[in-house]
C-alpha positions in Angstrom: 132.1 148.5 70.0 128.5 148.2 68.3 125.7 146.3 69.9 124.6 143.3 67.9 122.1 141.1 69.6 120.7 141.3 73.2 117.8 139.1 74.7 115.4 140.4 77.6 116.6 144.1 77.0 113.7 146.8 75.8 115.2 148.6 73.0 115.6 152.2 74.9 117.3 150.1 77.3 119.8 148.4 74.5 120.0 151.8 72.7 122.4 153.0 75.7 125.3 150.6 74.8 124.4 150.6 71.3 127.7 152.6 71.0 130.6 152.1 73.6 134.1 153.8 73.8 136.6 151.7 75.7 137.3 154.8 78.2 133.4 154.6 79.6 133.2 153.0 83.1 130.6 150.1 82.1 130.8 146.4 82.3 131.6 145.7 78.4 134.1 148.5 78.5 136.0 147.3 81.4 136.1 143.9 80.3 137.3 145.1 76.6 139.9 146.9 78.4 141.2 144.5 80.4 140.8 141.2 78.2 139.1 139.6 81.6 136.0 139.1 83.3 134.8 142.6 84.8 131.7 143.2 86.9 130.2 146.6 87.8 127.3 146.8 90.3 124.6 148.7 90.1 121.6 149.0 87.8 123.6 150.2 85.0 120.6 150.0 82.0 117.6 151.1 84.6 116.2 147.5 84.3 116.3 147.0 87.7 119.3 144.7 87.9 121.7 144.2 90.6 125.0 144.3 88.3 126.7 143.7 85.2 129.2 140.9 84.7 131.2 141.0 81.1 133.5 138.3 79.7 136.1 139.2 76.4 135.4 137.0 73.6 138.2 136.0 71.8 138.8 134.8 68.3 142.1 133.4 66.8 143.6 137.0 66.2 142.6 138.1 69.8 139.6 139.9 71.4 136.5 140.2 68.8 133.6 141.5 71.2 132.3 140.8 75.1 129.6 139.0 76.5 127.5 140.7 78.9 124.9 139.6 81.3 123.2 141.3 84.0 122.3 139.6 87.2 119.0 139.6 89.1 121.0 138.5 92.4 122.8 141.1 94.5 126.5 140.4 94.9 129.4 139.1 92.9 129.4 136.3 90.6 131.7 133.3 93.0 133.8 131.1 91.3 131.4 128.4 90.0 129.6 131.1 87.8 132.5 132.5 86.2 133.5 129.3 85.0 130.1 128.8 83.5 130.1 132.0 82.1 133.4 131.9 80.6 132.6 128.6 78.7 129.7 130.1 77.7 131.8 132.6 76.1 134.5 130.7 74.7 131.7 128.5 73.3 129.5 131.5 71.5 132.8 133.3 70.2 133.1 130.4 67.9 130.2 130.5 67.0 130.0 134.1 65.9 129.5 134.9 62.2 132.1 136.5 60.5 134.6 135.8 62.9 137.5 133.1 61.5 138.4 130.0 63.5 137.1 128.7 66.4 137.7 127.6 70.2 141.4 127.4 71.5 143.2 124.7 72.3 141.6 121.7 71.0 143.9 120.1 69.1 144.6 118.1 67.1 141.2 118.3 65.8 140.9 121.4 63.3 139.2 124.8 63.9 136.1 124.0 62.3 135.6 120.7 63.5 136.4 121.9 67.0 133.9 124.4 66.8 131.2 121.8 65.9 131.9 119.5 68.1 132.2 122.3 70.9 128.4 122.9 69.9 127.1 119.0 70.1 129.0 119.0 73.2 126.8 121.9 74.6 123.9 120.7 73.0 124.0 117.1 73.9 124.3 118.2 78.1 121.6 120.2 77.3 119.6 117.1 76.4 121.1 115.0 79.1 118.8 113.5 82.2 120.8 111.1 83.6 124.4 110.8 85.0 125.0 107.8 82.4 123.9 110.4 79.3 126.1 113.1 80.3 129.4 110.8 80.9 128.5 109.3 77.7 128.4 113.1 76.1 131.7 113.9 77.2 133.5 110.9 76.3 131.5 111.0 72.5 132.1 115.1 72.3 135.6 115.9 74.4 137.6 113.0 73.9 138.0 113.1 70.3 138.5 117.0 70.2 141.2 116.7 72.7 143.1 113.8 71.5 142.4 111.9 74.9 141.5 108.4 75.0 140.2 108.3 78.8 137.6 109.8 81.2 136.7 109.1 84.8 134.3 110.9 86.7 133.8 110.7 90.2 131.0 112.1 92.9 131.7 113.0 96.3 129.3 111.5 98.8 129.9 110.9 102.5 133.5 111.4 102.6 134.3 108.8 99.3 134.6 108.9 95.6 132.2 106.9 94.0 133.0 106.5 90.2 129.9 106.9 87.8 131.3 106.4 84.4 134.4 105.6 82.8 135.6 105.0 79.6 139.7 103.4 79.0 140.3 102.5 81.9 140.8 99.0 83.1 137.8 97.1 85.5 140.1 96.6 88.3 141.2 99.4 88.5 137.8 101.3 88.6 136.7 98.7 91.3 139.8 99.6 93.5 138.6 103.5 93.2 135.1 103.4 93.3 134.1 104.1 97.3 137.9 104.5 98.3 137.9 107.5 101.3 138.7 110.6 99.7 141.7 110.9 102.4 143.4 108.0 100.7 143.1 109.9 97.0 145.6 112.6 97.3 145.2 114.2 93.8 141.2 114.3 94.5 142.1 115.7 98.3 144.2 118.8 96.3 141.4 119.0 93.3 138.4 119.3 95.7 140.0 121.4 98.7 141.4 123.9 96.3 138.6 123.8 93.5 141.8 123.8 91.2 142.7 121.9 88.2 145.4 120.1 88.4 147.5 118.9 85.1 150.1 116.1 85.0 152.1 116.0 82.1 153.7 112.3 82.5 153.8 109.6 85.0 157.3 110.5 87.1 155.9 114.0 87.4 152.7 112.1 89.0 155.1 110.0 91.2 156.9 113.2 92.1 154.4 115.2 93.0 151.7 112.3 94.6 154.1 109.7 95.8 151.2 108.1 98.4 149.6 106.5 95.1 152.6 105.1 93.4 150.3 101.7 93.4 147.5 103.1 91.7 149.4 104.7 88.9 151.3 101.1 87.7 147.8 99.8 87.4 146.7 102.7 85.1 147.6 103.1 81.0 147.4 106.7 81.5 150.9 109.0 81.1 149.0 112.3 81.2 146.1 113.7 83.1 144.0 116.6 83.3 141.9 116.6 87.0 139.3 118.6 87.0 137.1 119.8 89.8 133.1 119.6 89.1 130.7 122.2 91.0 127.5 123.0 90.6 125.1 125.2 92.2 128.6 126.6 94.9 128.6 123.1 96.0 131.8 120.8 95.2 130.1 117.2 93.8 133.6 115.5 92.3 135.9 116.0 89.7 136.5 114.5 86.0 139.8 112.7 84.6 140.4 113.1 81.5 143.8 111.4 80.6 146.2 110.4 77.7 147.9 107.5 77.1 151.3 109.2 75.8 153.1 112.1 78.0 152.1 115.2 76.6 152.0 119.2 77.3 149.2 121.5 78.5 149.1 124.5 76.5 147.6 127.7 78.3 144.4 127.8 76.1 144.3 124.1 76.7 144.0 124.4 80.3 141.4 127.6 80.1 139.0 125.6 78.1 139.4 122.5 79.8 138.5 124.3 83.0 135.4 125.6 81.5 134.8 122.5 80.1 134.3 120.7 84.0 132.2 124.0 84.4 130.0 122.8 81.5 129.9 119.4 83.2 129.6 119.8 87.0 126.7 121.8 86.0 125.1 118.8 83.6 126.2 116.3 86.4 124.5 117.9 89.2 121.1 118.4 87.8 121.5 114.4 86.5 122.5 113.5 89.9 118.7 115.3 91.2 117.3 113.5 88.0 118.6 110.0 89.5 117.3 110.3 92.9 113.6 111.7 91.5 114.0 108.3 89.0 115.0 106.2 91.7 112.0 107.1 93.8 109.9 107.0 91.1 110.7 103.7 90.1 110.0 102.7 94.0 107.0 104.1 94.0 106.4 102.5 90.7 106.8 99.0 92.2 105.5 99.7 95.3 101.7 100.4 93.6 101.8 97.5 90.9 101.9 93.7 92.3 105.5 92.3 93.6 104.3 88.7 91.7 101.3 87.4 90.6 99.5 84.4 92.7 99.5 81.1 91.1 95.7 80.0 91.6 94.3 76.8 91.4 92.0 78.3 88.3 94.9 80.7 86.6 98.5 81.1 86.3 99.5 84.6 85.0 102.1 86.9 83.6 102.4 90.3 83.3 105.0 93.0 82.2 105.2 96.9 82.9 106.6 99.2 80.3 107.8 102.5 80.9 107.7 105.5 78.3 110.9 105.6 77.0 111.7 108.8 78.5 110.5 110.6 81.6 110.1 109.5 85.5 109.2 105.8 84.5 106.0 105.9 86.4 102.5 106.1 84.7 99.0 105.3 85.3 99.2 101.8 83.5 98.2 99.2 86.2 97.4 94.7 86.3 96.3 92.9 89.0 94.9 89.6 90.0 92.6 88.7 92.6 91.4 85.4 93.5 87.9 85.6 94.7 85.8 82.7 96.6 84.8 79.2 94.2 88.1 79.4 93.0 86.8 82.5 90.7 89.5 85.0 90.1 89.7 88.7 88.6 91.9 89.9 85.7 92.4 93.1 86.0 94.2 96.0 83.8 93.8 100.1 83.3 95.3 102.8 82.4 95.0 106.4 83.6 95.3 109.0 81.4 98.9 111.0 81.2 102.0 110.0 82.6 104.0 110.7 85.6 103.9 111.0 89.7 100.3 112.1 89.6 98.6 109.1 87.1 100.8 106.9 89.6 99.2 107.7 92.8 95.9 107.7 91.1 96.6 104.7 89.9 97.5 103.3 93.3 93.8 104.4 94.3 92.2 102.8 91.6 94.0 99.7 92.1 93.3 99.5 96.0 89.7 100.7 95.2 89.2 97.7 92.5 90.5 95.4 95.3 88.2 96.2 97.7 85.0 96.1 95.4 86.0 92.9 94.0 86.5 91.8 97.8 82.9 92.4 98.3 81.9 89.9 95.1 80.4 92.9 92.7 79.9 91.6 89.2 82.0 93.6 86.7 79.3 96.3 85.6 78.2 97.4 89.3 82.0 97.1 90.3 82.7 100.0 87.7 79.6 101.9 88.4 81.5 102.4 91.6 84.9 103.1 90.0 83.4 105.9 87.7 82.0 107.5 90.3 85.5 107.3 92.2 87.1 108.9 88.6 84.6 111.2 88.5 85.3 113.1 91.9 88.7 113.2 91.5 87.9 115.9 88.9 86.6 116.8 85.3 90.5 116.1 84.0 90.5 112.6 85.4 90.0 109.7 83.3 91.0 106.3 83.2 90.2 102.9 80.7 89.6 99.6 82.4 88.8 95.9 81.8 88.1 94.0 84.6 86.6 90.0 84.0 85.6 87.2 86.7 86.6 84.1 85.2 84.4 80.8 87.1 86.7 77.6 86.4 83.3 75.6 87.6 81.0 76.7 84.3 84.2 77.9 82.3 82.9 81.3 81.6 84.3 84.5 81.6 82.1 87.9 82.5 83.8 91.2 81.7 82.9 94.8 81.6 84.9 97.3 79.5 85.6 101.2 79.4 87.7 103.1 77.4 90.0 100.0 77.0 91.3 97.8 73.9 89.2 94.1 74.3 90.7 91.0 75.6 92.1 88.5 73.1 91.8 84.9 73.4 93.9 82.0 72.7 92.1 78.6 72.3 94.0 75.3 73.0 94.1 74.4 69.3 95.6 78.1 68.4 92.9 79.9 67.1 92.7 83.5 68.4 90.0 85.4 68.8 88.9 89.2 69.6 85.6 89.3 71.0 83.6 92.0 68.4 81.9 94.9 71.2 81.5 98.3 71.7 83.1 99.6 74.5 81.8 102.0 77.4 83.7 105.3 77.6 86.5 105.5 79.8 85.7 106.2 83.9 85.0 109.4 84.7 83.6 110.5 81.5 81.4 107.4 81.1 77.1 107.2 82.2 76.1 103.4 84.1 74.8 101.4 83.8 78.0 99.4 82.1 77.7 96.6 80.0 78.7 93.1 80.4 80.0 90.5 78.0 80.5 86.9 78.5 83.2 84.7 76.6 83.2 80.9 77.1 86.4 79.7 77.9 87.9 75.9 77.8 89.9 74.5 79.7 93.8 75.3 78.8 93.2 78.7 77.1 95.4 81.7 77.5 93.5 85.4 77.9 95.6 88.4 76.8 94.8 91.6 78.4 96.7 94.8 77.4 96.8 98.6 77.5 96.8 101.0 74.4 100.8 101.9 75.3 101.4 98.3 73.7 99.6 98.5 70.5 99.2 102.0 69.5 102.1 104.3 68.7 103.0 106.8 66.1 103.6 104.1 63.2 100.0 102.2 63.9 96.5 103.0 65.2 95.2 100.2 67.5 93.6 98.0 65.2 96.9 97.9 63.3 98.6 96.5 66.6 95.7 94.3 67.2 96.3 92.6 63.8 100.1 92.1 65.0 99.0 91.1 69.0 97.0 87.9 67.0 99.7 87.2 64.0 102.3 87.3 67.0 99.7 85.2 69.2 98.9 82.6 66.7 102.6 82.2 65.7 103.6 81.6 69.2 100.9 79.1 70.1 102.0 77.2 66.9 105.6 76.8 67.7 105.5 76.7 71.3 103.5 74.3 73.5 102.6 76.9 76.2 99.3 74.8 76.8 99.2 71.8 79.4 102.5 72.7 81.9 102.8 70.0 83.8 104.4 72.0 86.7 103.3 75.3 87.7 106.9 77.0 87.4 107.2 75.6 83.6 103.8 77.0 83.1 105.1 80.7 84.6 108.2 80.0 83.0 106.3 79.4 79.6 104.0 82.8 80.1 107.0 85.1 81.1 108.7 84.1 77.2 105.4 84.4 75.4 105.1 88.3 77.3 108.5 88.6 76.1 107.9 88.0 72.9 104.8 90.2 72.4 106.8 93.2 73.9 109.6 92.5 71.3 107.3 91.9 68.6 105.1 95.1 69.1 107.4 97.2 70.4 111.0 96.8 69.3 112.7 100.4 69.8 110.6 100.8 73.2 113.1 103.6 74.2 111.5 106.0 71.2 108.0 105.8 72.9 106.2 107.9 74.6 103.5 106.1 76.3 103.5 103.2 79.2 102.3 99.7 78.5 101.0 96.7 80.7 100.5 92.9 79.4 99.0 90.3 81.5 98.5 87.2 79.5 96.5 84.4 81.9 96.6 80.7 81.5 93.0 79.4 82.6 91.8 76.2 84.1 88.7 74.8 84.5 87.8 72.4 87.2 87.0 68.7 86.6 83.5 67.4 86.7 84.7 65.2 89.4 85.9 67.8 91.5 82.2 69.7 92.5 79.4 68.3 93.8 75.9 70.4 93.5 72.6 68.9 95.1 69.1 70.5 94.8 67.7 70.9 98.5 64.0 71.0 99.5 62.7 74.1 101.2 61.6 72.2 104.7 63.7 72.0 108.0 64.6 68.4 106.6 67.1 69.8 104.3 69.8 70.4 106.8 69.7 66.8 107.0 70.0 66.2 103.4 72.4 68.6 103.1 74.6 66.5 106.1 74.2 63.2 104.6 75.4 65.0 100.7 78.2 66.3 102.6 79.0 62.9 104.3 79.0 60.9 101.1 80.5 62.9 98.8 83.7 63.7 101.3 83.8 59.7 101.8 84.4 59.5 97.8 87.2 62.5 98.1 89.0 61.1 101.1 88.4 63.7 103.1 86.8 62.1 105.7 89.0 64.0 108.4 86.7 67.1 107.2 83.1 65.4 107.4 82.5 66.7 111.1 83.1 70.3 110.2 81.9 70.6 106.8 78.6 68.9 108.3 78.6 71.9 110.8 78.8 73.9 107.9 76.3 72.8 106.2 73.5 72.5 108.4 74.6 75.9 109.7 74.2 77.6 106.1 70.8 75.8 105.2 69.2 76.4 108.3 69.7 80.3 107.9 68.5 79.7 104.1 65.3 78.0 105.9 65.0 80.2 108.5 65.8 83.7 106.4 65.5 83.4 102.7 63.7 81.2 100.0 64.4 78.9 97.4 65.0 77.1 95.4 68.2 75.6 97.6 71.4 74.1 96.8 74.3 72.6 97.9 77.9 73.0 96.4 81.1 71.3 97.1 84.4 72.1 95.5 87.4 70.4 95.7 90.5 72.7 94.9 92.8 73.8 97.2 90.6 74.3 99.9 87.4 72.6 100.5 84.4 75.1 99.1 81.3 74.4 100.7 78.4 76.9 99.6 75.0 77.7 99.6 72.9 79.0 96.9 69.3 80.6 97.9 66.8 82.7 96.3 67.2 85.8 98.3 69.0 89.0 98.0 69.2 90.0 101.7 72.7 90.2 103.5 73.8 87.5 105.8 75.2 89.3 108.9 77.2 87.7 112.4 75.4 88.7 115.6 76.4 89.3 119.0 74.1 87.2 121.0 73.5 87.0 124.6 73.9 84.6 127.3 70.6 83.6 127.5 69.6 83.8 123.4 68.5 80.7 121.8 70.0 81.6 118.4 72.3 84.2 116.7 75.3 82.0 117.0 75.0 80.3 113.6 77.7 82.5 111.5 79.9 82.7 114.1 80.4 79.2 113.9 80.7 79.6 110.2 83.5 81.8 110.6 85.1 79.9 113.5 84.9 76.8 111.5 86.3 78.6 108.2 89.4 79.7 106.8 87.7 83.1 105.3 83.8 83.0 104.3 81.5 85.3 102.9 78.6 86.1 100.1 78.4 86.6 96.7 74.8 88.1 95.0 74.0 86.4 91.7 70.6 88.0 89.4 68.3 84.9 91.4 69.6 85.1 94.5 72.7 84.5 96.6 75.2 82.0 97.4 77.1 81.8 101.3 80.2 79.9 100.7 83.2 79.0 103.3 86.7 77.7 102.7 88.6 75.6 104.7 92.3 74.6 103.8 92.8 71.2 102.6 97.0 71.2 103.8 99.7 69.0 102.3 99.1 65.1 103.2 101.7 64.0 106.1 103.3 60.5 106.9 100.3 59.3 107.7 98.3 60.4 105.6 95.8 62.5 107.2 96.1 66.6 106.3 98.4 68.5 108.3 95.9 70.8 110.6 92.4 69.4 109.7 89.9 71.2 112.2 88.2 69.2 114.8 84.5 70.4 114.4 84.2 69.6 118.3 86.5 71.7 119.2 85.7 74.6 117.4 82.1 74.7 118.8 83.1 74.4 122.1 85.4 77.3 121.2 82.5 79.7 119.7 80.4 78.6 122.7 83.2 79.9 125.0 82.9 83.0 123.0 
């Protein structure tokens, strides 16, 4: 025997086997003499191996050589490892140059065609990542070459057999077999307990060998079967059934080859099952990190899509969010942690949590990005993220936003005009140096604000500018064709936005399975506050301001038919104005806003921070903000360029049969509760 190819051996080691004779006591010679598997323990080549296993290579006219593998682990290979090596040897024999013919026993395919198909099967199984891909590979490459027309793959879990893939079987039969206890399936019990393939050549033979499964065989359209155990990492994970519509016999060569194929399929399926578990965990992680649903807010209704990369763990660093702020204002966020995988998804979760926390502090976009940039920088030099953070104010009909290395927003105006702001984005978070730029847009009532990550508009065939142009075109066509604006009901509005998301994704990513980047899309429909739902009053900078504020509250709430809120709102306005007079400076302004909640806000010219005090029993003051907290569903402060705004919100519940809102807070009761506290 002449040595023709090696891998992993030095030239000096390989020369020992360069020219072997049959009588030598080495693994290749033993396999050559016996024509079967051979094992020799010890380091025969002096390279640190624990042993050598050898498999004969057979051509159409007999042995053509030997495949030898030097093992690193102690002990003789077990049955599963032998089966795997036997299948590799069979595949290798058919592909040796200068050896005519091909693998044995796969009639009716011809030898050269059979060789090609077996090579394709090996490659397909090596690439198969999921259970479905393994089953598909076997169906495409094994059934045609063996003359079979049926395939069923069942895995064993918790003492039951579950069908994970099948071809050529009726749905009713597969449903009956799915989840069947192992003890109720005599064929599976014998195959899995003995780890030995079973070949049944006719229906009569099946009934004779397995009389308890007569009803099952009556429901099957098949008349011959090969039941093959699947073993991975020394553990029996299930069995594979290759079936035929007509009775047939199995030659020794066919039995050997099908047994070897089961070893390949078992190894591939075992690896795929691990992938499926990790894939499910990754999807669960992604669902937990992204919003499960987007809130329907008075000023914004939205729909979104997260699109994982075509292959991989289905998780990445893209995210989006919709965050309610005070005064019906809304924060819209979209971002992308550079990279793809579990680590990037975890980083995305940290950033999303940080954004929500900072947004709750009412930070303007540029200041929020400054804090977020510090967070990303602290994660390490290899972490970067792009982001767009926008705040829409339905009262002023303005949208202020900052952009860090991210595609710009796209606006669709009510007349169908599509506008993309021409701006220069700051560098990505983690690479930028504050301060960040603040940009502004005027959004008329019933506009669409479209935010996306680069994975949606950039690909191997188009750059970002081309992708933005395509996005503009799609939005313009849809705005002209479908009435996305002025939906009467929120459910219809959200349904229209969902349809638009699907249209955009289909147009910009027609072949999503071939992409290697995640993508996110957020489309928001903005609604501005009606002029008669807002009332603003200037106040003097003296103690009389509190009395004037109470009068404005009484008059305005009477106009809005919210008389039951007058007492509580008078107290709120009085306390907020009194605090501004004592601790801040002018100019002073009172704002009342009617929406899903009743907002009472006082603006002043000071940047001092209001804080709740713990007043003592004998203190004459210090209970104002405590009273505000008791009267409000929530309250807070936000800072402006020229001062601050202290605001409070009271829910406006649905009206009952009497016409009075349910749950209107009684001011006297609230005051008593606060005094007791």
